[in-house]
mmCIF file of C-alpha atoms in Angstrom:
data_model
loop_
_atom_site.group_PDB
_atom_site.id
_atom_site.type_symbol
_atom_site.label_atom_id
_atom_site.label_comp_id
_atom_site.label_asym_id
_atom_site.label_seq_id
_atom_site.Cartn_x
_atom_site.Cartn_y
_atom_site.Cartn_z
ATOM 1 C CA MET Y 29 -39.263 21.862 27.736
ATOM 2 C CA ASN Y 30 -40.261 18.830 26.265
ATOM 3 C CA ALA Y 31 -39.163 16.096 28.703
ATOM 4 C CA GLN Y 32 -37.113 14.630 26.002
ATOM 5 C CA LEU Y 33 -34.794 17.609 25.051
ATOM 6 C CA GLN Y 34 -33.739 18.187 28.515
ATOM 7 C CA PRO Y 35 -30.385 20.047 28.482
ATOM 8 C CA THR Y 36 -27.673 17.770 30.002
ATOM 9 C CA GLY Y 37 -24.676 20.545 29.626
ATOM 10 C CA SER Y 38 -24.036 19.382 26.332
ATOM 11 C CA ALA Y 39 -24.962 20.711 23.450
ATOM 12 C CA TYR Y 40 -25.662 17.512 22.452
ATOM 13 C CA PHE Y 41 -29.305 17.409 23.593
ATOM 14 C CA ILE Y 42 -30.121 20.380 20.886
ATOM 15 C CA ALA Y 43 -30.353 17.633 17.863
ATOM 16 C CA ARG Y 44 -33.684 16.322 17.218
ATOM 17 C CA GLU Y 45 -33.501 12.456 18.679
ATOM 18 C CA THR Y 46 -34.322 11.327 15.103
ATOM 19 C CA GLN Y 47 -30.572 12.407 14.490
ATOM 20 C CA ALA Y 48 -28.039 9.611 15.391
ATOM 21 C CA ALA Y 49 -24.372 10.898 16.748
ATOM 22 C CA GLU Y 50 -21.636 9.691 14.139
ATOM 23 C CA LYS Y 51 -18.130 9.621 14.601
ATOM 24 C CA HIS Y 52 -16.439 12.529 12.375
ATOM 25 C CA THR Y 53 -12.577 13.158 11.682
ATOM 26 C CA LEU Y 54 -11.693 16.581 11.703
ATOM 27 C CA SER Y 55 -8.725 18.302 9.742
ATOM 28 C CA VAL Y 56 -7.866 21.960 11.051
ATOM 29 C CA LEU Y 57 -5.062 23.733 9.305
ATOM 30 C CA VAL Y 58 -3.916 26.478 11.704
ATOM 31 C CA ASP Y 59 -1.476 29.278 12.519
ATOM 32 C CA ASN Y 60 1.731 27.384 14.479
ATOM 33 C CA GLU Y 61 1.600 30.012 17.007
ATOM 34 C CA PRO Y 62 0.732 29.770 21.315
ATOM 35 C CA GLY Y 63 -2.759 29.877 22.141
ATOM 36 C CA VAL Y 64 -3.991 28.467 19.102
ATOM 37 C CA LEU Y 65 -4.578 25.204 20.485
ATOM 38 C CA ALA Y 66 -6.328 26.138 23.637
ATOM 39 C CA ARG Y 67 -8.795 28.281 21.791
ATOM 40 C CA VAL Y 68 -9.654 25.530 19.437
ATOM 41 C CA ILE Y 69 -10.305 22.833 22.469
ATOM 42 C CA GLY Y 70 -11.636 25.907 24.236
ATOM 43 C CA LEU Y 71 -14.345 25.690 21.824
ATOM 44 C CA PHE Y 72 -15.006 22.090 22.221
ATOM 45 C CA SER Y 73 -14.869 22.408 26.004
ATOM 46 C CA GLY Y 74 -17.261 25.597 26.104
ATOM 47 C CA ARG Y 75 -20.321 23.990 23.947
ATOM 48 C CA GLY Y 76 -19.888 20.504 25.893
ATOM 49 C CA TYR Y 77 -18.714 18.669 22.933
ATOM 50 C CA ASN Y 78 -16.583 15.784 23.098
ATOM 51 C CA ILE Y 79 -12.941 15.248 21.685
ATOM 52 C CA ASP Y 80 -12.300 11.044 21.255
ATOM 53 C CA SER Y 81 -8.930 11.812 20.158
ATOM 54 C CA LEU Y 82 -6.334 14.973 18.948
ATOM 55 C CA THR Y 83 -3.198 15.154 17.710
ATOM 56 C CA VAL Y 84 -1.521 18.059 16.362
ATOM 57 C CA SER Y 85 2.046 18.611 14.680
ATOM 58 C CA GLU Y 86 3.466 21.437 12.245
ATOM 59 C CA THR Y 87 3.126 20.381 8.995
ATOM 60 C CA GLU Y 88 4.873 23.435 6.872
ATOM 61 C CA HIS Y 89 7.811 24.843 8.673
ATOM 62 C CA GLU Y 90 8.150 28.190 6.384
ATOM 63 C CA ALA Y 91 4.727 28.708 6.246
ATOM 64 C CA HIS Y 92 4.043 28.296 10.295
ATOM 65 C CA LEU Y 93 0.925 26.304 9.662
ATOM 66 C CA SER Y 94 -0.223 23.314 12.236
ATOM 67 C CA ARG Y 95 -2.662 20.581 11.122
ATOM 68 C CA ILE Y 96 -4.998 19.541 14.083
ATOM 69 C CA THR Y 97 -6.594 16.211 13.687
ATOM 70 C CA ILE Y 98 -9.893 15.904 15.829
ATOM 71 C CA VAL Y 99 -11.805 12.719 16.226
ATOM 72 C CA THR Y 100 -15.775 13.644 17.770
ATOM 73 C CA ARG Y 101 -19.275 12.663 17.728
ATOM 74 C CA GLY Y 102 -22.013 14.651 17.113
ATOM 75 C CA THR Y 103 -25.174 14.446 15.031
ATOM 76 C CA PRO Y 104 -24.992 16.197 11.602
ATOM 77 C CA HIS Y 105 -26.390 19.253 13.204
ATOM 78 C CA VAL Y 106 -24.064 19.137 16.075
ATOM 79 C CA LEU Y 107 -20.710 18.361 13.536
ATOM 80 C CA GLU Y 108 -22.181 21.266 11.395
ATOM 81 C CA GLN Y 109 -21.912 23.878 14.437
ATOM 82 C CA ILE Y 110 -18.809 22.291 15.219
ATOM 83 C CA LYS Y 111 -16.821 23.064 11.517
ATOM 84 C CA HIS Y 112 -18.243 26.384 11.325
ATOM 85 C CA GLN Y 113 -17.608 27.498 14.943
ATOM 86 C CA LEU Y 114 -14.117 26.375 14.236
ATOM 87 C CA GLU Y 115 -14.049 28.325 11.081
ATOM 88 C CA ARG Y 116 -14.540 31.403 13.056
ATOM 89 C CA ILE Y 117 -11.503 31.026 14.821
ATOM 90 C CA VAL Y 118 -8.775 33.670 13.729
ATOM 91 C CA PRO Y 119 -5.890 31.561 13.207
ATOM 92 C CA VAL Y 120 -7.996 28.824 11.519
ATOM 93 C CA HIS Y 121 -6.989 28.429 7.873
ATOM 94 C CA ARG Y 122 -9.509 25.764 6.711
ATOM 95 C CA VAL Y 123 -11.677 23.065 8.298
ATOM 96 C CA ASN Y 124 -12.170 19.729 6.557
ATOM 97 C CA ASP Y 125 -14.336 17.036 7.881
ATOM 98 C CA LEU Y 126 -12.546 14.400 6.216
ATOM 99 C CA THR Y 127 -15.716 11.792 7.063
ATOM 100 C CA VAL Y 128 -17.628 13.682 4.339
ATOM 101 C CA VAL Y 129 -15.108 14.135 2.165
ATOM 102 C CA ALA Y 130 -14.180 10.260 2.537
ATOM 103 C CA ARG Y 131 -18.017 9.470 1.611
ATOM 104 C CA ALA Y 132 -18.416 11.594 -0.949
ATOM 105 C CA MET Y 133 -15.236 9.630 -2.863
ATOM 106 C CA GLY Y 134 -17.154 6.348 -1.925
ATOM 107 C CA GLN Y 135 -15.363 5.368 0.877
ATOM 108 C CA GLU Y 136 -16.751 4.909 4.428
ATOM 109 C CA ARG Y 137 -13.497 6.387 6.192
ATOM 110 C CA PRO Y 138 -10.238 8.981 5.681
ATOM 111 C CA LEU Y 139 -7.493 6.555 5.943
ATOM 112 C CA GLU Y 140 -6.512 6.487 9.807
ATOM 113 C CA ARG Y 141 -3.766 5.707 12.147
ATOM 114 C CA GLU Y 142 -2.686 5.497 15.494
ATOM 115 C CA LEU Y 143 0.268 4.506 17.150
ATOM 116 C CA ALA Y 144 0.640 3.252 20.680
ATOM 117 C CA LEU Y 145 3.171 1.827 23.160
ATOM 118 C CA VAL Y 146 2.337 -0.851 25.152
ATOM 119 C CA LYS Y 147 4.171 -2.268 28.203
ATOM 120 C CA VAL Y 148 3.484 -5.544 29.284
ATOM 121 C CA ARG Y 149 4.806 -7.581 31.745
ATOM 122 C CA GLY Y 150 7.390 -10.572 30.120
ATOM 123 C CA GLU Y 151 7.616 -13.385 32.667
ATOM 124 C CA ASP Y 152 7.464 -17.089 32.207
ATOM 125 C CA ASN Y 153 4.668 -18.826 30.070
ATOM 126 C CA ALA Y 154 3.312 -15.032 29.679
ATOM 127 C CA ARG Y 155 6.440 -13.922 27.685
ATOM 128 C CA VAL Y 156 6.079 -16.594 25.288
ATOM 129 C CA GLU Y 157 2.657 -15.566 24.520
ATOM 130 C CA ALA Y 158 2.927 -12.046 24.780
ATOM 131 C CA LEU Y 159 5.620 -12.191 22.084
ATOM 132 C CA ARG Y 160 3.270 -14.759 19.813
ATOM 133 C CA LEU Y 161 0.537 -12.470 19.441
ATOM 134 C CA ALA Y 162 2.629 -9.287 18.903
ATOM 135 C CA ASP Y 163 3.588 -10.896 15.940
ATOM 136 C CA ALA Y 164 0.257 -12.084 15.107
ATOM 137 C CA PHE Y 165 -0.388 -8.169 15.269
ATOM 138 C CA GLN Y 166 2.866 -7.078 13.385
ATOM 139 C CA ALA Y 167 3.777 -5.549 16.936
ATOM 140 C CA LYS Y 168 7.577 -4.746 17.492
ATOM 141 C CA VAL Y 169 9.297 -4.670 20.798
ATOM 142 C CA SER Y 170 11.046 -1.305 21.135
ATOM 143 C CA ASP Y 171 12.814 -2.305 24.558
ATOM 144 C CA ALA Y 172 12.827 -5.247 26.533
ATOM 145 C CA THR Y 173 14.346 -6.846 29.608
ATOM 146 C CA THR Y 174 13.752 -10.383 31.827
ATOM 147 C CA GLU Y 175 10.260 -8.857 33.281
ATOM 148 C CA HIS Y 176 8.565 -6.745 30.589
ATOM 149 C CA PHE Y 177 8.145 -5.668 26.971
ATOM 150 C CA ILE Y 178 7.337 -2.561 25.619
ATOM 151 C CA PHE Y 179 5.157 -3.265 21.789
ATOM 152 C CA GLU Y 180 5.431 -0.350 19.614
ATOM 153 C CA ILE Y 181 1.708 -0.818 17.316
ATOM 154 C CA THR Y 182 1.153 0.974 14.628
ATOM 155 C CA GLY Y 183 -2.654 0.805 12.459
ATOM 156 C CA LYS Y 184 -6.601 1.541 12.975
ATOM 157 C CA THR Y 185 -7.674 2.592 16.226
ATOM 158 C CA ALA Y 186 -9.852 -0.759 16.649
ATOM 159 C CA LYS Y 187 -6.735 -2.800 15.863
ATOM 160 C CA ILE Y 188 -5.041 -1.029 18.756
ATOM 161 C CA ASP Y 189 -7.954 -1.604 21.005
ATOM 162 C CA GLN Y 190 -8.052 -4.798 20.446
ATOM 163 C CA PHE Y 191 -4.276 -5.753 21.030
ATOM 164 C CA ILE Y 192 -4.444 -4.121 24.213
ATOM 165 C CA SER Y 193 -7.390 -5.810 25.177
ATOM 166 C CA ILE Y 194 -5.613 -9.137 23.993
ATOM 167 C CA MET Y 195 -2.384 -8.544 26.630
ATOM 168 C CA GLN Y 196 -4.760 -7.162 29.637
ATOM 169 C CA PRO Y 197 -4.808 -10.845 30.952
ATOM 170 C CA LEU Y 198 -1.135 -11.109 29.903
ATOM 171 C CA GLY Y 199 0.063 -8.475 32.543
ATOM 172 C CA LEU Y 200 -0.699 -5.021 30.981
ATOM 173 C CA ILE Y 201 1.301 -2.377 32.639
ATOM 174 C CA GLU Y 202 0.460 0.668 31.258
ATOM 175 C CA VAL Y 203 -0.481 2.049 27.402
ATOM 176 C CA CYS Y 204 0.451 5.441 25.525
ATOM 177 C CA ARG Y 205 -1.381 6.035 22.646
ATOM 178 C CA THR Y 206 -0.714 8.699 20.168
ATOM 179 C CA GLY Y 207 -4.560 9.921 18.612
ATOM 180 C CA VAL Y 208 -5.486 9.795 15.259
ATOM 181 C CA ALA Y 209 -3.355 10.914 12.373
ATOM 182 C CA ALA Y 210 -5.905 11.307 9.453
ATOM 183 C CA MET Y 211 -5.645 12.103 5.875
ATOM 184 C CA ASN Y 212 -8.463 11.377 2.624
ATOM 185 C CA ARG Y 213 -6.927 8.920 0.013
ATOM 186 C CA GLY Y 214 -6.509 10.718 -3.552
ATOM 187 C CA PRO Y 215 -4.463 13.928 -4.763
ATOM 188 C CA GLN Y 216 -5.894 16.208 -3.021
ATOM 189 C CA GLY Y 217 -4.248 18.085 -0.387
ATOM 190 C CA MET Y 218 -5.582 20.423 2.253
ATOM 191 C CA GLU Y 219 -5.168 23.598 1.220
ATOM 192 C CA ALA Y 220 -4.113 26.585 3.369
#
């Protein structure tokens, strides 16, 4: 085997080295039943694909459908494999690569948002600075004592990463993130 294409325990090594890995957001419409999420995640782990973000929630109660949003990275070849393998899982109704759809509509990315709760120490001068920075990032104070704040911030992943980074020297205690929720712009929806 060519030294440049040595197996790494991941399916990413299969693609030609001329293809660059890209970050894509997939939306998967599935039956809302036990074990479906485990099957979807099993597909990723069984083939060595990584998941950067994963969110899932029931979206159509009457039809018993849930929407799984997955952010992953791979070459175009690997991303196409992921999509085809997801489509073969029985309770999966539809798989949309939101990144591909957005680009076809002339947009760089789909509309993506994430929510985070960020707990920060709030004593002395750091207290005033934490409040000032939270205001600049439009983060809302969800809980506060004389010793700490819990900020709620919503936005693009990069905005949340930056907010967390800025809060680090002020006494970051804990972070809880929802993962990416995504949807394409325009009047079209995701049909079953």
